[in-house]
Amino acid sequence: MSPISAIPSLPSISPSTGSPSTSAPAGAGGFGEALTKMINAVEQSGDSANTAVEQMLSGTGEVHDAMIALQRAELSLQLTVQVRNKLVQAYQDIMRMPV
């Protein structure tokens, strides 16, 4: 079973101006890269859930490990769907703005 990965940190907000600081950590990518990483993580969690279920069915894995992997995969998929819904909603709101 793979360990839970940490959520990347967000840029800090400067107390004097209230705007995000411009010093991004080295290797920080854009929003598209973050979405790509999220989708890859969802796919990996689904694959690990499938592996855990296969091991459980073959008798080499535990039932609780399979259930934990399935729940982890389901939660990551639900998070991704909610992010997609928010993106679609934001796009629709922008398209409804008068020019």
Short mmCIF file of N, CA, C and O in Angstrom, two decimals:
data_model
loop_
_atom_site.label_atom_id
_atom_site.label_comp_id
_atom_site.label_asym_id
_atom_site.label_seq_id
_atom_site.Cartn_x
_atom_site.Cartn_y
_atom_site.Cartn_z
N MET A 1 0.85 -1.16 0.00
CA MET A 1 0.00 0.00 0.00
C MET A 1 0.90 1.22 0.00
O MET A 1 1.88 1.28 0.73
N SER A 2 0.59 2.20 -0.83
CA SER A 2 1.42 3.38 -0.95
C SER A 2 1.08 4.39 0.14
O SER A 2 -0.05 4.49 0.58
N PRO A 3 2.10 5.18 0.58
CA PRO A 3 1.83 6.19 1.62
C PRO A 3 1.01 7.35 1.05
O PRO A 3 1.00 7.60 -0.15
N ILE A 4 0.35 8.05 1.93
CA ILE A 4 -0.45 9.21 1.54
C ILE A 4 0.50 10.35 1.22
O ILE A 4 1.39 10.67 2.01
N SER A 5 0.32 10.98 0.06
CA SER A 5 1.20 12.07 -0.32
C SER A 5 0.69 13.37 0.27
O SER A 5 -0.50 13.57 0.45
N ALA A 6 1.62 14.29 0.56
CA ALA A 6 1.28 15.57 1.16
C ALA A 6 0.70 16.52 0.11
O ALA A 6 1.03 16.44 -1.07
N ILE A 7 -0.15 17.41 0.56
CA ILE A 7 -0.71 18.43 -0.32
C ILE A 7 0.33 19.52 -0.47
O ILE A 7 0.89 19.99 0.51
N PRO A 8 0.62 19.95 -1.73
CA PRO A 8 1.63 20.99 -1.90
C PRO A 8 1.18 22.29 -1.25
O PRO A 8 0.00 22.61 -1.20
N SER A 9 2.16 23.06 -0.75
CA SER A 9 1.83 24.29 -0.05
C SER A 9 1.42 25.38 -1.03
O SER A 9 1.84 25.40 -2.19
N LEU A 10 0.56 26.28 -0.56
CA LEU A 10 0.09 27.40 -1.36
C LEU A 10 1.01 28.59 -1.13
O LEU A 10 1.67 28.69 -0.10
N PRO A 11 1.06 29.55 -2.08
CA PRO A 11 1.90 30.72 -1.87
C PRO A 11 1.39 31.53 -0.68
O PRO A 11 0.19 31.62 -0.45
N SER A 12 2.31 32.10 0.07
CA SER A 12 1.91 32.87 1.25
C SER A 12 1.37 34.23 0.83
O SER A 12 1.69 34.75 -0.24
N ILE A 13 0.56 34.80 1.70
CA ILE A 13 -0.03 36.11 1.43
C ILE A 13 0.69 37.14 2.29
O ILE A 13 0.85 36.97 3.49
N SER A 14 1.12 38.20 1.64
CA SER A 14 1.83 39.28 2.33
C SER A 14 0.84 40.05 3.19
O SER A 14 -0.18 40.52 2.69
N PRO A 15 1.11 40.25 4.50
CA PRO A 15 0.14 40.94 5.35
C PRO A 15 -0.01 42.42 5.02
O PRO A 15 -1.04 43.00 5.24
N SER A 16 1.01 43.04 4.46
CA SER A 16 0.93 44.48 4.19
C SER A 16 0.09 44.79 2.96
O SER A 16 -0.63 45.78 2.93
N THR A 17 0.15 43.96 1.92
CA THR A 17 -0.57 44.27 0.69
C THR A 17 -1.77 43.36 0.47
O THR A 17 -2.65 43.71 -0.28
N GLY A 18 -1.78 42.19 1.07
CA GLY A 18 -2.87 41.26 0.88
C GLY A 18 -2.78 40.50 -0.43
O GLY A 18 -3.66 39.76 -0.78
N SER A 19 -1.71 40.68 -1.18
CA SER A 19 -1.56 39.98 -2.45
C SER A 19 -0.61 38.81 -2.27
O SER A 19 0.26 38.83 -1.39
N PRO A 20 -0.75 37.79 -3.10
CA PRO A 20 0.15 36.64 -2.99
C PRO A 20 1.59 37.04 -3.27
O PRO A 20 1.85 37.92 -4.08
N SER A 21 2.50 36.42 -2.56
CA SER A 21 3.90 36.73 -2.78
C SER A 21 4.36 36.21 -4.13
O SER A 21 3.85 35.23 -4.64
N THR A 22 5.34 36.88 -4.70
CA THR A 22 5.79 36.52 -6.04
C THR A 22 6.90 35.48 -6.02
O THR A 22 7.30 35.00 -7.06
N SER A 23 7.40 35.15 -4.85
CA SER A 23 8.49 34.17 -4.79
C SER A 23 7.90 32.77 -4.74
O SER A 23 7.51 32.28 -3.70
N ALA A 24 7.80 32.15 -5.90
CA ALA A 24 7.28 30.79 -6.00
C ALA A 24 8.40 29.81 -5.71
O ALA A 24 9.56 30.07 -6.02
N PRO A 25 8.10 28.69 -5.09
CA PRO A 25 9.13 27.70 -4.83
C PRO A 25 9.69 27.15 -6.13
O PRO A 25 9.02 27.11 -7.16
N ALA A 26 10.93 26.72 -6.08
CA ALA A 26 11.58 26.18 -7.27
C ALA A 26 10.83 24.95 -7.74
O ALA A 26 10.45 24.09 -6.96
N GLY A 27 10.57 24.87 -9.03
CA GLY A 27 9.89 23.72 -9.61
C GLY A 27 8.38 23.83 -9.55
O GLY A 27 7.69 22.88 -9.89
N ALA A 28 7.86 24.96 -9.08
CA ALA A 28 6.41 25.11 -9.03
C ALA A 28 5.87 25.31 -10.44
O ALA A 28 6.37 26.11 -11.20
N GLY A 29 4.85 24.56 -10.78
CA GLY A 29 4.27 24.65 -12.11
C GLY A 29 3.00 25.46 -12.09
O GLY A 29 2.59 26.01 -11.07
N GLY A 30 2.36 25.54 -13.21
CA GLY A 30 1.13 26.29 -13.33
C GLY A 30 -0.07 25.47 -12.93
O GLY A 30 0.03 24.35 -12.42
N PHE A 31 -1.23 26.06 -13.18
CA PHE A 31 -2.48 25.41 -12.82
C PHE A 31 -2.71 24.14 -13.63
O PHE A 31 -3.20 23.13 -13.11
N GLY A 32 -2.33 24.17 -14.90
CA GLY A 32 -2.47 22.98 -15.74
C GLY A 32 -1.66 21.82 -15.23
O GLY A 32 -2.10 20.66 -15.26
N GLU A 33 -0.45 22.12 -14.75
CA GLU A 33 0.40 21.06 -14.21
C GLU A 33 -0.21 20.48 -12.93
O GLU A 33 -0.15 19.27 -12.70
N ALA A 34 -0.81 21.34 -12.11
CA ALA A 34 -1.46 20.86 -10.89
C ALA A 34 -2.64 19.95 -11.23
O ALA A 34 -2.83 18.92 -10.57
N LEU A 35 -3.41 20.32 -12.26
CA LEU A 35 -4.52 19.46 -12.67
C LEU A 35 -4.03 18.12 -13.21
O LEU A 35 -4.61 17.07 -12.93
N THR A 36 -2.95 18.17 -13.97
CA THR A 36 -2.37 16.93 -14.50
C THR A 36 -1.92 16.02 -13.37
O THR A 36 -2.17 14.81 -13.39
N LYS A 37 -1.28 16.60 -12.36
CA LYS A 37 -0.84 15.80 -11.21
C LYS A 37 -2.03 15.22 -10.46
O LYS A 37 -1.99 14.08 -10.02
N MET A 38 -3.10 16.01 -10.34
CA MET A 38 -4.29 15.51 -9.64
C MET A 38 -4.91 14.34 -10.40
O MET A 38 -5.28 13.33 -9.80
N ILE A 39 -5.01 14.46 -11.71
CA ILE A 39 -5.59 13.38 -12.51
C ILE A 39 -4.72 12.13 -12.44
O ILE A 39 -5.23 11.01 -12.31
N ASN A 40 -3.41 12.31 -12.49
CA ASN A 40 -2.50 11.16 -12.37
C ASN A 40 -2.63 10.50 -11.00
O ASN A 40 -2.58 9.27 -10.89
N ALA A 41 -2.80 11.31 -9.95
CA ALA A 41 -2.97 10.75 -8.60
C ALA A 41 -4.27 9.96 -8.49
O ALA A 41 -4.30 8.91 -7.85
N VAL A 42 -5.33 10.45 -9.13
CA VAL A 42 -6.61 9.73 -9.12
C VAL A 42 -6.45 8.40 -9.84
O VAL A 42 -6.94 7.36 -9.38
N GLU A 43 -5.77 8.43 -10.97
CA GLU A 43 -5.56 7.20 -11.72
C GLU A 43 -4.71 6.20 -10.92
O GLU A 43 -5.02 5.00 -10.89
N GLN A 44 -3.69 6.70 -10.24
CA GLN A 44 -2.85 5.82 -9.42
C GLN A 44 -3.65 5.22 -8.26
O GLN A 44 -3.48 4.03 -7.94
N SER A 45 -4.49 6.03 -7.62
CA SER A 45 -5.27 5.50 -6.50
C SER A 45 -6.27 4.45 -6.99
O SER A 45 -6.52 3.47 -6.30
N GLY A 46 -6.82 4.64 -8.18
CA GLY A 46 -7.71 3.63 -8.75
C GLY A 46 -6.97 2.34 -9.06
O GLY A 46 -7.48 1.25 -8.81
N ASP A 47 -5.76 2.48 -9.60
CA ASP A 47 -4.95 1.30 -9.89
C ASP A 47 -4.58 0.55 -8.61
O ASP A 47 -4.61 -0.68 -8.56
N SER A 48 -4.21 1.31 -7.56
CA SER A 48 -3.85 0.64 -6.30
C SER A 48 -5.07 -0.02 -5.66
O SER A 48 -4.96 -1.08 -5.04
N ALA A 49 -6.25 0.59 -5.84
CA ALA A 49 -7.48 -0.04 -5.33
C ALA A 49 -7.75 -1.34 -6.08
O ALA A 49 -8.11 -2.35 -5.46
N ASN A 50 -7.59 -1.33 -7.38
CA ASN A 50 -7.79 -2.55 -8.17
C ASN A 50 -6.81 -3.64 -7.75
O ASN A 50 -7.18 -4.81 -7.62
N THR A 51 -5.57 -3.25 -7.53
CA THR A 51 -4.55 -4.21 -7.09
C THR A 51 -4.91 -4.79 -5.73
O THR A 51 -4.78 -6.01 -5.50
N ALA A 52 -5.36 -3.92 -4.81
CA ALA A 52 -5.72 -4.40 -3.48
C ALA A 52 -6.90 -5.36 -3.53
O ALA A 52 -6.93 -6.36 -2.82
N VAL A 53 -7.88 -5.07 -4.38
CA VAL A 53 -9.03 -5.96 -4.52
C VAL A 53 -8.61 -7.30 -5.12
O VAL A 53 -9.04 -8.36 -4.67
N GLU A 54 -7.74 -7.25 -6.13
CA GLU A 54 -7.25 -8.49 -6.73
C GLU A 54 -6.50 -9.33 -5.71
O GLU A 54 -6.65 -10.56 -5.67
N GLN A 55 -5.68 -8.69 -4.87
CA GLN A 55 -4.95 -9.42 -3.83
C GLN A 55 -5.91 -10.01 -2.81
O GLN A 55 -5.71 -11.13 -2.33
N MET A 56 -6.95 -9.26 -2.47
CA MET A 56 -7.93 -9.77 -1.52
C MET A 56 -8.64 -11.00 -2.08
O MET A 56 -8.82 -12.00 -1.40
N LEU A 57 -9.03 -10.92 -3.36
CA LEU A 57 -9.74 -12.04 -3.97
C LEU A 57 -8.86 -13.27 -4.13
O LEU A 57 -9.34 -14.40 -4.07
N SER A 58 -7.56 -13.05 -4.33
CA SER A 58 -6.66 -14.19 -4.48
C SER A 58 -6.22 -14.75 -3.14
O SER A 58 -5.58 -15.80 -3.08
N GLY A 59 -6.56 -14.04 -2.05
CA GLY A 59 -6.23 -14.55 -0.73
C GLY A 59 -4.91 -14.05 -0.19
O GLY A 59 -4.51 -14.40 0.92
N THR A 60 -4.19 -13.22 -0.94
CA THR A 60 -2.90 -12.71 -0.46
C THR A 60 -3.02 -11.35 0.22
O THR A 60 -2.07 -10.88 0.82
N GLY A 61 -4.18 -10.73 0.14
CA GLY A 61 -4.37 -9.41 0.74
C GLY A 61 -5.47 -9.42 1.77
O GLY A 61 -6.26 -10.37 1.87
N GLU A 62 -5.52 -8.38 2.56
CA GLU A 62 -6.51 -8.24 3.61
C GLU A 62 -7.73 -7.47 3.11
O GLU A 62 -7.61 -6.60 2.25
N VAL A 63 -8.87 -7.76 3.67
CA VAL A 63 -10.12 -7.11 3.29
C VAL A 63 -10.06 -5.63 3.66
O VAL A 63 -10.44 -4.77 2.87
N HIS A 64 -9.55 -5.33 4.86
CA HIS A 64 -9.54 -3.93 5.28
C HIS A 64 -8.60 -3.09 4.42
O HIS A 64 -8.86 -1.91 4.18
N ASP A 65 -7.49 -3.67 3.93
CA ASP A 65 -6.60 -2.93 3.03
C ASP A 65 -7.31 -2.60 1.72
O ASP A 65 -7.15 -1.50 1.18
N ALA A 66 -8.09 -3.55 1.22
CA ALA A 66 -8.82 -3.32 -0.02
C ALA A 66 -9.89 -2.25 0.18
O ALA A 66 -10.07 -1.37 -0.68
N MET A 67 -10.58 -2.28 1.30
CA MET A 67 -11.62 -1.28 1.56
C MET A 67 -11.03 0.11 1.73
O MET A 67 -11.59 1.09 1.24
N ILE A 68 -9.90 0.20 2.40
CA ILE A 68 -9.23 1.50 2.56
C ILE A 68 -8.79 2.03 1.21
O ILE A 68 -8.97 3.22 0.90
N ALA A 69 -8.23 1.18 0.37
CA ALA A 69 -7.79 1.61 -0.96
C ALA A 69 -8.97 2.04 -1.81
O ALA A 69 -8.89 3.03 -2.55
N LEU A 70 -10.08 1.32 -1.72
CA LEU A 70 -11.29 1.71 -2.47
C LEU A 70 -11.83 3.05 -2.00
O LEU A 70 -12.23 3.89 -2.82
N GLN A 71 -11.87 3.28 -0.69
CA GLN A 71 -12.36 4.55 -0.17
C GLN A 71 -11.44 5.70 -0.56
O GLN A 71 -11.91 6.80 -0.89
N ARG A 72 -10.14 5.46 -0.53
CA ARG A 72 -9.18 6.48 -0.93
C ARG A 72 -9.38 6.85 -2.41
O ARG A 72 -9.37 8.03 -2.77
N ALA A 73 -9.58 5.83 -3.25
CA ALA A 73 -9.80 6.08 -4.67
C ALA A 73 -11.10 6.84 -4.89
O ALA A 73 -11.16 7.76 -5.71
N GLU A 74 -12.14 6.46 -4.16
CA GLU A 74 -13.43 7.13 -4.31
C GLU A 74 -13.35 8.59 -3.88
O GLU A 74 -13.87 9.49 -4.57
N LEU A 75 -12.69 8.87 -2.77
CA LEU A 75 -12.56 10.25 -2.30
C LEU A 75 -11.74 11.11 -3.25
O LEU A 75 -12.09 12.26 -3.50
N SER A 76 -10.68 10.55 -3.79
CA SER A 76 -9.87 11.33 -4.72
C SER A 76 -10.64 11.60 -6.01
O SER A 76 -10.53 12.69 -6.58
N LEU A 77 -11.45 10.65 -6.45
CA LEU A 77 -12.28 10.88 -7.63
C LEU A 77 -13.34 11.94 -7.35
O LEU A 77 -13.59 12.82 -8.19
N GLN A 78 -13.96 11.89 -6.19
CA GLN A 78 -14.96 12.89 -5.83
C GLN A 78 -14.36 14.29 -5.77
O GLN A 78 -14.97 15.26 -6.24
N LEU A 79 -13.15 14.41 -5.23
CA LEU A 79 -12.47 15.70 -5.18
C LEU A 79 -12.20 16.22 -6.59
O LEU A 79 -12.44 17.39 -6.88
N THR A 80 -11.75 15.35 -7.47
CA THR A 80 -11.46 15.75 -8.84
C THR A 80 -12.73 16.20 -9.56
O THR A 80 -12.72 17.20 -10.28
N VAL A 81 -13.83 15.50 -9.34
CA VAL A 81 -15.10 15.88 -9.96
C VAL A 81 -15.55 17.25 -9.44
O VAL A 81 -16.03 18.09 -10.21
N GLN A 82 -15.39 17.50 -8.16
CA GLN A 82 -15.79 18.79 -7.60
C GLN A 82 -14.92 19.93 -8.14
O GLN A 82 -15.42 21.02 -8.41
N VAL A 83 -13.63 19.69 -8.31
CA VAL A 83 -12.75 20.70 -8.91
C VAL A 83 -13.19 20.97 -10.34
O VAL A 83 -13.28 22.13 -10.77
N ARG A 84 -13.51 19.92 -11.08
CA ARG A 84 -14.00 20.10 -12.45
C ARG A 84 -15.29 20.90 -12.47
O ARG A 84 -15.47 21.81 -13.28
N ASN A 85 -16.21 20.59 -11.55
CA ASN A 85 -17.47 21.33 -11.49
C ASN A 85 -17.24 22.81 -11.22
O ASN A 85 -17.89 23.67 -11.81
N LYS A 86 -16.33 23.12 -10.32
CA LYS A 86 -16.02 24.52 -10.01
C LYS A 86 -15.40 25.21 -11.22
O LYS A 86 -15.69 26.38 -11.48
N LEU A 87 -14.56 24.51 -11.96
CA LEU A 87 -13.96 25.10 -13.16
C LEU A 87 -15.01 25.39 -14.22
O LEU A 87 -15.01 26.45 -14.84
N VAL A 88 -15.92 24.46 -14.42
CA VAL A 88 -16.99 24.66 -15.40
C VAL A 88 -17.88 25.82 -14.97
O VAL A 88 -18.26 26.67 -15.77
N GLN A 89 -18.20 25.88 -13.69
CA GLN A 89 -19.03 26.96 -13.18
C GLN A 89 -18.34 28.32 -13.36
O GLN A 89 -18.97 29.29 -13.76
N ALA A 90 -17.04 28.39 -13.08
CA ALA A 90 -16.30 29.64 -13.26
C ALA A 90 -16.27 30.04 -14.72
O ALA A 90 -16.43 31.22 -15.06
N TYR A 91 -16.08 29.08 -15.60
CA TYR A 91 -16.07 29.37 -17.04
C TYR A 91 -17.43 29.90 -17.48
O TYR A 91 -17.51 30.89 -18.20
N GLN A 92 -18.50 29.28 -17.01
CA GLN A 92 -19.84 29.73 -17.37
C GLN A 92 -20.12 31.13 -16.83
O GLN A 92 -20.74 31.96 -17.50
N ASP A 93 -19.66 31.41 -15.61
CA ASP A 93 -19.83 32.75 -15.05
C ASP A 93 -19.09 33.80 -15.86
O ASP A 93 -19.60 34.90 -16.09
N ILE A 94 -17.89 33.47 -16.30
CA ILE A 94 -17.11 34.41 -17.11
C ILE A 94 -17.80 34.63 -18.46
O ILE A 94 -17.86 35.75 -18.95
N MET A 95 -18.33 33.58 -19.06
CA MET A 95 -18.98 33.71 -20.35
C MET A 95 -20.28 34.53 -20.25
O MET A 95 -20.69 35.13 -21.24
N ARG A 96 -20.91 34.56 -19.09
CA ARG A 96 -22.16 35.33 -18.92
C ARG A 96 -21.89 36.81 -18.65
O ARG A 96 -22.82 37.60 -18.66
N MET A 97 -20.64 37.18 -18.38
CA MET A 97 -20.33 38.58 -18.08
C MET A 97 -20.54 39.44 -19.33
O MET A 97 -20.15 39.06 -20.43
N PRO A 98 -21.14 40.61 -19.12
CA PRO A 98 -21.31 41.51 -20.27
C PRO A 98 -19.96 42.09 -20.69
O PRO A 98 -19.11 42.35 -19.86
N VAL A 99 -19.83 42.31 -21.98
CA VAL A 99 -18.56 42.83 -22.49
C VAL A 99 -18.51 44.31 -22.47
O VAL A 99 -19.29 45.10 -22.62
#
